XYZ file of C-alpha atoms in Angstrom:
413
model
C 34.911 -13.034 -0.438
C 31.998 -14.991 0.980
C 29.821 -13.375 3.594
C 27.144 -15.111 5.587
C 23.657 -13.629 5.552
C 22.093 -13.941 8.930
C 19.297 -11.431 9.272
C 16.926 -9.196 7.573
C 19.230 -7.559 5.139
C 21.384 -10.019 3.529
C 24.624 -10.681 1.920
C 26.200 -13.110 -0.486
C 25.269 -16.751 -0.224
C 26.839 -19.708 -1.930
C 25.678 -20.658 -5.361
C 24.613 -24.311 -5.390
C 27.554 -26.545 -6.134
C 27.289 -27.774 -9.725
C 26.166 -31.358 -9.796
C 28.495 -34.086 -10.930
C 27.227 -36.074 -13.918
C 24.812 -38.838 -12.962
C 25.611 -42.135 -14.678
C 23.173 -43.710 -17.110
C 19.873 -41.924 -17.586
C 18.508 -42.276 -14.079
C 17.079 -39.019 -12.740
C 19.175 -37.363 -10.075
C 17.916 -37.761 -6.523
C 17.619 -34.681 -4.307
C 20.897 -35.481 -2.565
C 22.762 -35.881 -5.856
C 21.967 -32.606 -7.579
C 23.213 -30.108 -6.721
C 25.866 -32.129 -4.931
C 25.886 -31.223 -1.214
C 29.070 -30.977 0.809
C 27.424 -32.148 4.006
C 25.473 -35.263 5.044
C 22.177 -35.203 3.171
C 18.800 -36.831 3.582
C 15.596 -35.938 1.802
C 11.858 -36.410 1.924
C 9.080 -35.595 -0.494
C 6.391 -33.653 1.309
C 3.333 -31.907 -0.124
C 4.685 -32.550 -3.593
C 8.027 -30.868 -2.878
C 11.443 -32.390 -2.201
C 13.113 -31.203 0.971
C 16.773 -31.772 1.821
C 18.167 -31.806 5.321
C 21.036 -33.087 7.441
C 20.334 -35.026 10.610
C 23.414 -35.500 12.783
C 22.508 -38.098 15.372
C 23.892 -38.219 18.879
C 26.447 -40.947 19.645
C 24.043 -42.204 22.295
C 20.672 -43.218 20.916
C 17.988 -40.654 21.614
C 14.915 -39.224 19.952
C 15.523 -35.739 21.368
C 16.388 -33.396 18.521
C 17.217 -29.707 18.181
C 16.823 -27.667 15.029
C 19.857 -25.518 14.256
C 19.112 -22.629 11.910
C 21.984 -20.403 10.770
C 19.686 -17.712 9.415
C 19.304 -16.226 5.986
C 17.102 -16.458 3.998
C 19.302 -17.237 1.036
C 21.686 -19.559 2.846
C 22.623 -23.023 1.579
C 23.116 -24.949 4.788
C 24.439 -28.069 3.007
C 27.007 -26.174 0.919
C 29.879 -27.086 3.237
C 30.491 -23.521 4.351
C 29.140 -24.172 7.828
C 31.019 -27.465 8.362
C 28.215 -29.027 10.372
C 30.290 -31.732 12.047
C 32.875 -29.190 13.161
C 30.103 -26.933 14.443
C 28.674 -29.790 16.479
C 32.085 -30.762 17.863
C 32.793 -27.167 18.857
C 29.777 -27.135 21.201
C 29.996 -30.158 23.539
C 26.709 -29.248 25.225
C 24.904 -30.352 22.046
C 26.473 -33.802 21.946
C 23.528 -35.519 23.637
C 20.998 -34.218 21.104
C 20.351 -35.035 17.487
C 20.828 -31.908 15.372
C 18.555 -31.134 12.421
C 19.576 -28.694 9.663
C 16.964 -27.994 6.970
C 17.996 -26.803 3.487
C 16.148 -23.857 1.939
C 14.097 -24.686 -1.190
C 15.832 -22.225 -3.547
C 18.974 -24.362 -3.729
C 17.185 -26.877 -5.964
C 14.954 -24.439 -7.876
C 15.836 -22.940 -11.238
C 14.951 -19.462 -12.399
C 12.982 -19.192 -15.617
C 14.539 -17.123 -18.384
C 11.853 -14.510 -17.803
C 12.652 -14.371 -14.096
C 16.398 -14.078 -14.711
C 15.838 -11.233 -17.164
C 13.508 -9.471 -14.735
C 16.063 -9.701 -11.924
C 18.860 -8.390 -14.138
C 16.761 -5.457 -15.309
C 15.645 -4.654 -11.773
C 19.229 -4.692 -10.499
C 20.468 -2.479 -13.343
C 17.676 0.027 -12.703
C 18.404 -0.024 -8.949
C 21.884 1.308 -9.652
C 20.469 4.513 -11.112
C 16.760 4.803 -10.263
C 14.741 6.022 -7.293
C 13.454 3.180 -5.071
C 9.871 4.445 -5.352
C 9.845 4.412 -9.143
C 12.104 1.519 -10.068
C 10.995 -0.185 -13.279
C 10.777 -3.936 -13.266
C 9.474 -4.481 -9.745
C 6.200 -5.967 -10.927
C 8.050 -8.282 -13.303
C 10.193 -9.613 -10.449
C 7.058 -10.262 -8.396
C 5.120 -11.871 -11.256
C 7.837 -13.614 -13.286
C 9.774 -14.948 -10.287
C 6.817 -15.805 -8.060
C 7.922 -14.458 -4.678
C 4.462 -14.485 -3.101
C 1.763 -17.078 -2.489
C 2.334 -20.742 -3.259
C 4.848 -19.884 -5.996
C 7.212 -18.553 -3.333
C 7.636 -22.068 -1.924
C 10.102 -22.688 -4.745
C 12.451 -20.238 -3.022
C 11.688 -19.946 0.686
C 9.528 -21.373 3.451
C 6.070 -20.265 4.449
C 5.059 -20.770 8.087
C 2.652 -23.607 7.281
C 5.049 -25.384 4.941
C 7.987 -25.142 7.328
C 5.980 -26.469 10.249
C 4.628 -29.377 8.202
C 8.124 -30.185 6.901
C 9.438 -30.374 10.455
C 6.588 -32.684 11.439
C 7.188 -34.899 8.396
C 10.904 -35.221 9.191
C 10.069 -36.066 12.799
C 7.794 -38.889 11.631
C 10.232 -40.176 8.997
C 13.269 -40.192 11.293
C 11.442 -41.186 14.508
C 12.728 -38.128 16.320
C 11.095 -35.594 18.632
C 11.819 -31.869 18.498
C 12.726 -30.571 21.931
C 15.115 -27.666 21.279
C 15.844 -24.819 18.883
C 19.116 -22.968 18.289
C 18.610 -20.065 15.906
C 20.987 -17.435 14.602
C 19.566 -14.179 13.255
C 16.632 -15.047 10.946
C 16.416 -18.379 12.751
C 14.041 -16.616 15.155
C 11.630 -16.123 12.243
C 11.715 -19.850 11.496
C 10.964 -20.472 15.169
C 7.897 -18.248 14.783
C 6.697 -20.604 12.038
C 6.416 -23.354 14.652
C 3.312 -21.889 16.227
C 2.364 -23.240 19.649
C 5.105 -25.885 19.672
C 6.233 -26.810 23.184
C 10.000 -27.239 23.542
C 12.379 -27.851 26.404
C 14.703 -25.025 25.432
C 15.193 -22.165 22.964
C 18.457 -20.294 22.321
C 18.526 -17.337 19.902
C 21.725 -15.535 18.898
C 21.412 -11.953 17.533
C 17.851 -12.704 16.448
C 15.618 -11.072 13.870
C 13.002 -9.011 15.772
C 9.883 -10.966 14.843
C 6.901 -8.613 14.739
C 8.745 -5.550 13.443
C 7.326 -3.844 10.339
C 9.449 -3.136 7.290
C 9.692 0.631 7.675
C 11.030 0.435 11.235
C 13.332 -2.436 10.318
C 14.977 -0.520 7.476
C 15.213 2.668 9.493
C 17.075 0.866 12.268
C 19.335 -0.803 9.735
C 20.352 2.533 8.198
C 21.049 3.981 11.635
C 23.209 1.014 12.631
C 25.099 1.156 9.326
C 25.851 4.850 9.791
C 27.053 4.199 13.330
C 29.492 1.588 12.094
C 31.466 4.278 10.253
C 31.318 6.955 12.959
C 34.907 6.307 14.031
C 36.352 6.594 10.537
C 37.148 9.585 8.396
C 34.738 9.820 5.497
C 35.854 11.040 2.125
C 34.555 14.523 1.350
C 34.859 13.958 -2.397
C 31.893 12.775 -4.437
C 32.840 9.363 -5.814
C 31.810 8.861 -9.411
C 33.103 5.683 -11.075
C 36.142 3.454 -11.365
C 36.895 0.308 -13.347
C 38.416 -2.602 -11.428
C 39.882 -5.872 -12.615
C 37.647 -8.944 -12.966
C 34.388 -7.003 -12.618
C 32.108 -6.414 -15.563
C 30.628 -3.253 -14.047
C 32.531 -0.171 -12.900
C 32.448 0.569 -9.176
C 30.178 3.536 -8.544
C 28.757 5.464 -5.595
C 25.938 2.884 -5.512
C 28.505 0.168 -4.813
C 30.137 2.056 -1.959
C 26.724 2.604 -0.354
C 25.956 -1.096 -0.782
C 29.350 -1.949 0.694
C 28.561 0.083 3.809
C 25.543 -2.145 4.386
C 27.577 -5.298 3.812
C 30.325 -4.407 6.294
C 28.362 -5.644 9.290
C 28.499 -9.245 8.119
C 32.290 -9.394 8.049
C 34.110 -11.112 10.912
C 34.838 -8.673 13.708
C 38.586 -8.645 13.087
C 38.027 -7.571 9.480
C 35.457 -4.837 10.029
C 37.827 -2.099 11.222
C 40.250 -2.173 8.288
C 37.471 -2.644 5.732
C 35.315 0.124 7.233
C 38.245 2.547 7.032
C 38.716 1.808 3.329
C 35.013 2.056 2.549
C 34.530 5.285 4.520
C 37.516 6.827 2.734
C 36.370 5.567 -0.679
C 39.887 4.220 -1.147
C 39.487 0.527 -2.047
C 37.329 0.176 -5.150
C 37.907 -3.567 -5.514
C 36.727 -4.195 -1.938
C 33.693 -1.980 -2.494
C 32.768 -3.951 -5.615
C 33.063 -7.310 -3.845
C 31.020 -6.180 -0.867
C 28.374 -4.607 -3.096
C 28.040 -7.803 -5.119
C 27.775 -9.822 -1.915
C 24.884 -7.683 -0.706
C 22.965 -7.957 -3.971
C 23.931 -11.581 -4.673
C 25.153 -10.422 -8.062
C 27.433 -12.528 -10.241
C 28.536 -12.399 -13.872
C 27.338 -9.112 -15.319
C 23.861 -8.476 -13.946
C 22.802 -11.966 -12.836
C 21.220 -12.306 -9.398
C 21.254 -15.504 -7.324
C 18.018 -17.279 -6.459
C 19.039 -16.712 -2.861
C 17.724 -13.168 -3.299
C 14.323 -14.583 -4.226
C 14.407 -16.711 -1.078
C 15.162 -13.575 0.889
C 12.243 -11.694 -0.621
C 9.865 -14.638 -0.224
C 10.359 -14.784 3.543
C 11.437 -11.314 4.671
C 8.816 -9.433 2.634
C 6.176 -11.634 4.197
C 7.203 -11.621 7.824
C 7.966 -7.878 8.019
C 4.795 -6.750 6.201
C 3.426 -4.130 5.934
C 6.022 -1.999 4.168
C 5.958 1.759 3.642
C 4.731 2.981 0.261
C 7.301 5.761 0.226
C 10.718 4.249 0.881
C 12.475 7.618 0.596
C 16.066 8.358 -0.312
C 17.419 10.362 2.617
C 20.945 9.027 2.048
C 22.730 6.785 -0.462
C 22.635 3.913 2.056
C 18.902 4.384 2.670
C 18.381 4.494 -1.090
C 20.176 1.163 -1.596
C 18.348 -0.501 1.273
C 14.986 0.713 0.003
C 15.811 -0.499 -3.507
C 16.834 -3.916 -2.210
C 13.421 -4.260 -0.555
C 11.343 -2.507 -3.222
C 9.610 -5.778 -4.294
C 8.229 -6.046 -0.737
C 6.122 -2.920 -1.076
C 2.747 -4.540 -1.756
C 3.131 -7.448 0.676
C 0.633 -7.803 3.487
C 0.622 -10.244 6.370
C -1.714 -13.139 5.515
C -4.724 -13.320 7.870
C -4.111 -15.535 10.863
C -0.308 -15.628 10.564
C 1.365 -14.922 13.901
C 3.223 -11.637 14.288
C 5.221 -12.999 17.192
C 6.907 -16.175 18.392
C 4.292 -18.480 19.842
C 6.500 -21.510 20.475
C 7.070 -21.989 24.185
C 9.876 -23.454 26.254
C 10.635 -23.719 29.923
C 14.117 -22.308 29.310
C 14.754 -19.423 26.881
C 17.963 -17.492 26.274
C 18.670 -14.625 23.855
C 22.069 -13.152 22.966
C 22.122 -9.571 21.676
C 24.704 -6.814 21.239
C 24.360 -3.047 21.336
C 27.280 -3.104 18.865
C 25.407 -5.233 16.327
C 25.680 -3.413 12.981
C 22.349 -4.735 11.675
C 19.700 -4.734 14.382
C 20.036 -2.834 17.664
C 19.492 -4.569 20.968
C 16.631 -2.189 21.771
C 14.636 -3.276 18.715
C 15.039 -6.967 19.543
C 13.922 -6.444 23.133
C 10.937 -4.396 21.952
C 9.529 -7.132 19.745
C 10.823 -10.472 20.993
C 8.468 -11.721 23.680
C 7.990 -15.124 25.256
C 5.452 -16.390 27.749
C 8.259 -17.544 30.043
C 11.111 -15.531 31.503
C 14.044 -14.882 29.152
C 17.712 -14.879 30.094
C 19.232 -11.982 28.110
C 22.978 -12.135 27.459
C 25.124 -9.305 26.033
C 27.823 -9.817 23.413
C 30.692 -7.336 22.955
C 31.430 -8.477 19.401
C 30.735 -5.912 16.684
C 29.943 -8.351 13.863
C 26.465 -9.626 13.121
C 27.898 -12.962 12.015
C 29.563 -13.541 15.404
C 28.499 -16.699 17.212
C 29.922 -15.736 20.584
C 27.565 -16.312 23.465
C 26.288 -19.598 22.039
C 27.929 -21.805 24.664
C 26.878 -19.533 27.521
C 23.319 -19.333 26.176
C 23.053 -23.110 25.930
C 24.337 -23.432 29.476
C 21.676 -20.936 30.527
C 18.911 -23.154 29.115
C 20.279 -26.204 30.905
C 22.607 -27.814 28.358
C 25.896 -28.537 30.038
C 29.147 -29.657 28.429
C 29.669 -32.133 31.274
């Protein structure tokens, strides 16, 4: 089961595709290792290699829109998003070049010390209190999720903005639009004071929210997702399942509750019933692993480091006491425990400062991750915003995209 992470609490992302052997002894180029499953270009900027896909319009134009599917922890060139099919499914984008930028973690390797620290932290999260988890400092120090070291995993506002400018210069293109899903709104906030023609955000991350409020809303939405299903009144202890090194425990069912919201809408109902009733241990294990990006025994994907590098930063400050009011709150607090000491760097914007004449935002009061009210509270633009409502109950839903693009002036005709 592969689930797309699209906002501030995330779920399983693809591991980088293993690279095919490179002939002779020539060093692999960025677009050779790991081997992408999408068109790939690359630049070297500020001493770092950046991969991206630029799908040009059939008619020559410099006008270009960034498309950001969210994350962090998403490999946009993995093939999972099928970029050409995405473009073809939205005719209103056919007259623009589309730019998709790969996150840095895909080409960064964990040190042995970092891998060990992540494994230990995950193992302790399964049993420990989020306020006293051992190993947090080792994750921060050994894996480098803050400061310049974090650029190995995720983007900082300055680095992202300079990368976009460098790609514009290299490809002779001009950024005029932005289509962002979920955490894509955070990437838009990195483009401070950029003037665009249009902005379209689908179920966006509420830029400006602090960690404590973010997690509180997430727990509330997760609980609401299971309101219509009968919950088991028996305390679940442990069960072994096939092809999983760890037994499924109460921790995994709580993690699975958080992961449900990323499933496609037509899968949520049946899966939520099984999770609420504690009746499908294999499903609970898969969903739990997807939330924690766990594979093997206790190994954690570098996508988790990308998540920490960006989310800890943009949602700072975080509460010192994460609490453990419920098993779900406990898991969510543990997942974000390395964020605890993050502060917002001086001068970094706490809101979206990019401007556009036409802005559209799609939200849903059924969204299982972030409620519509929280998005409206924090997402502000200088110009008027066209707010559209989606009835879909999955956070990964892309419905409303076509209507939102039409609202900002992009027609299929």
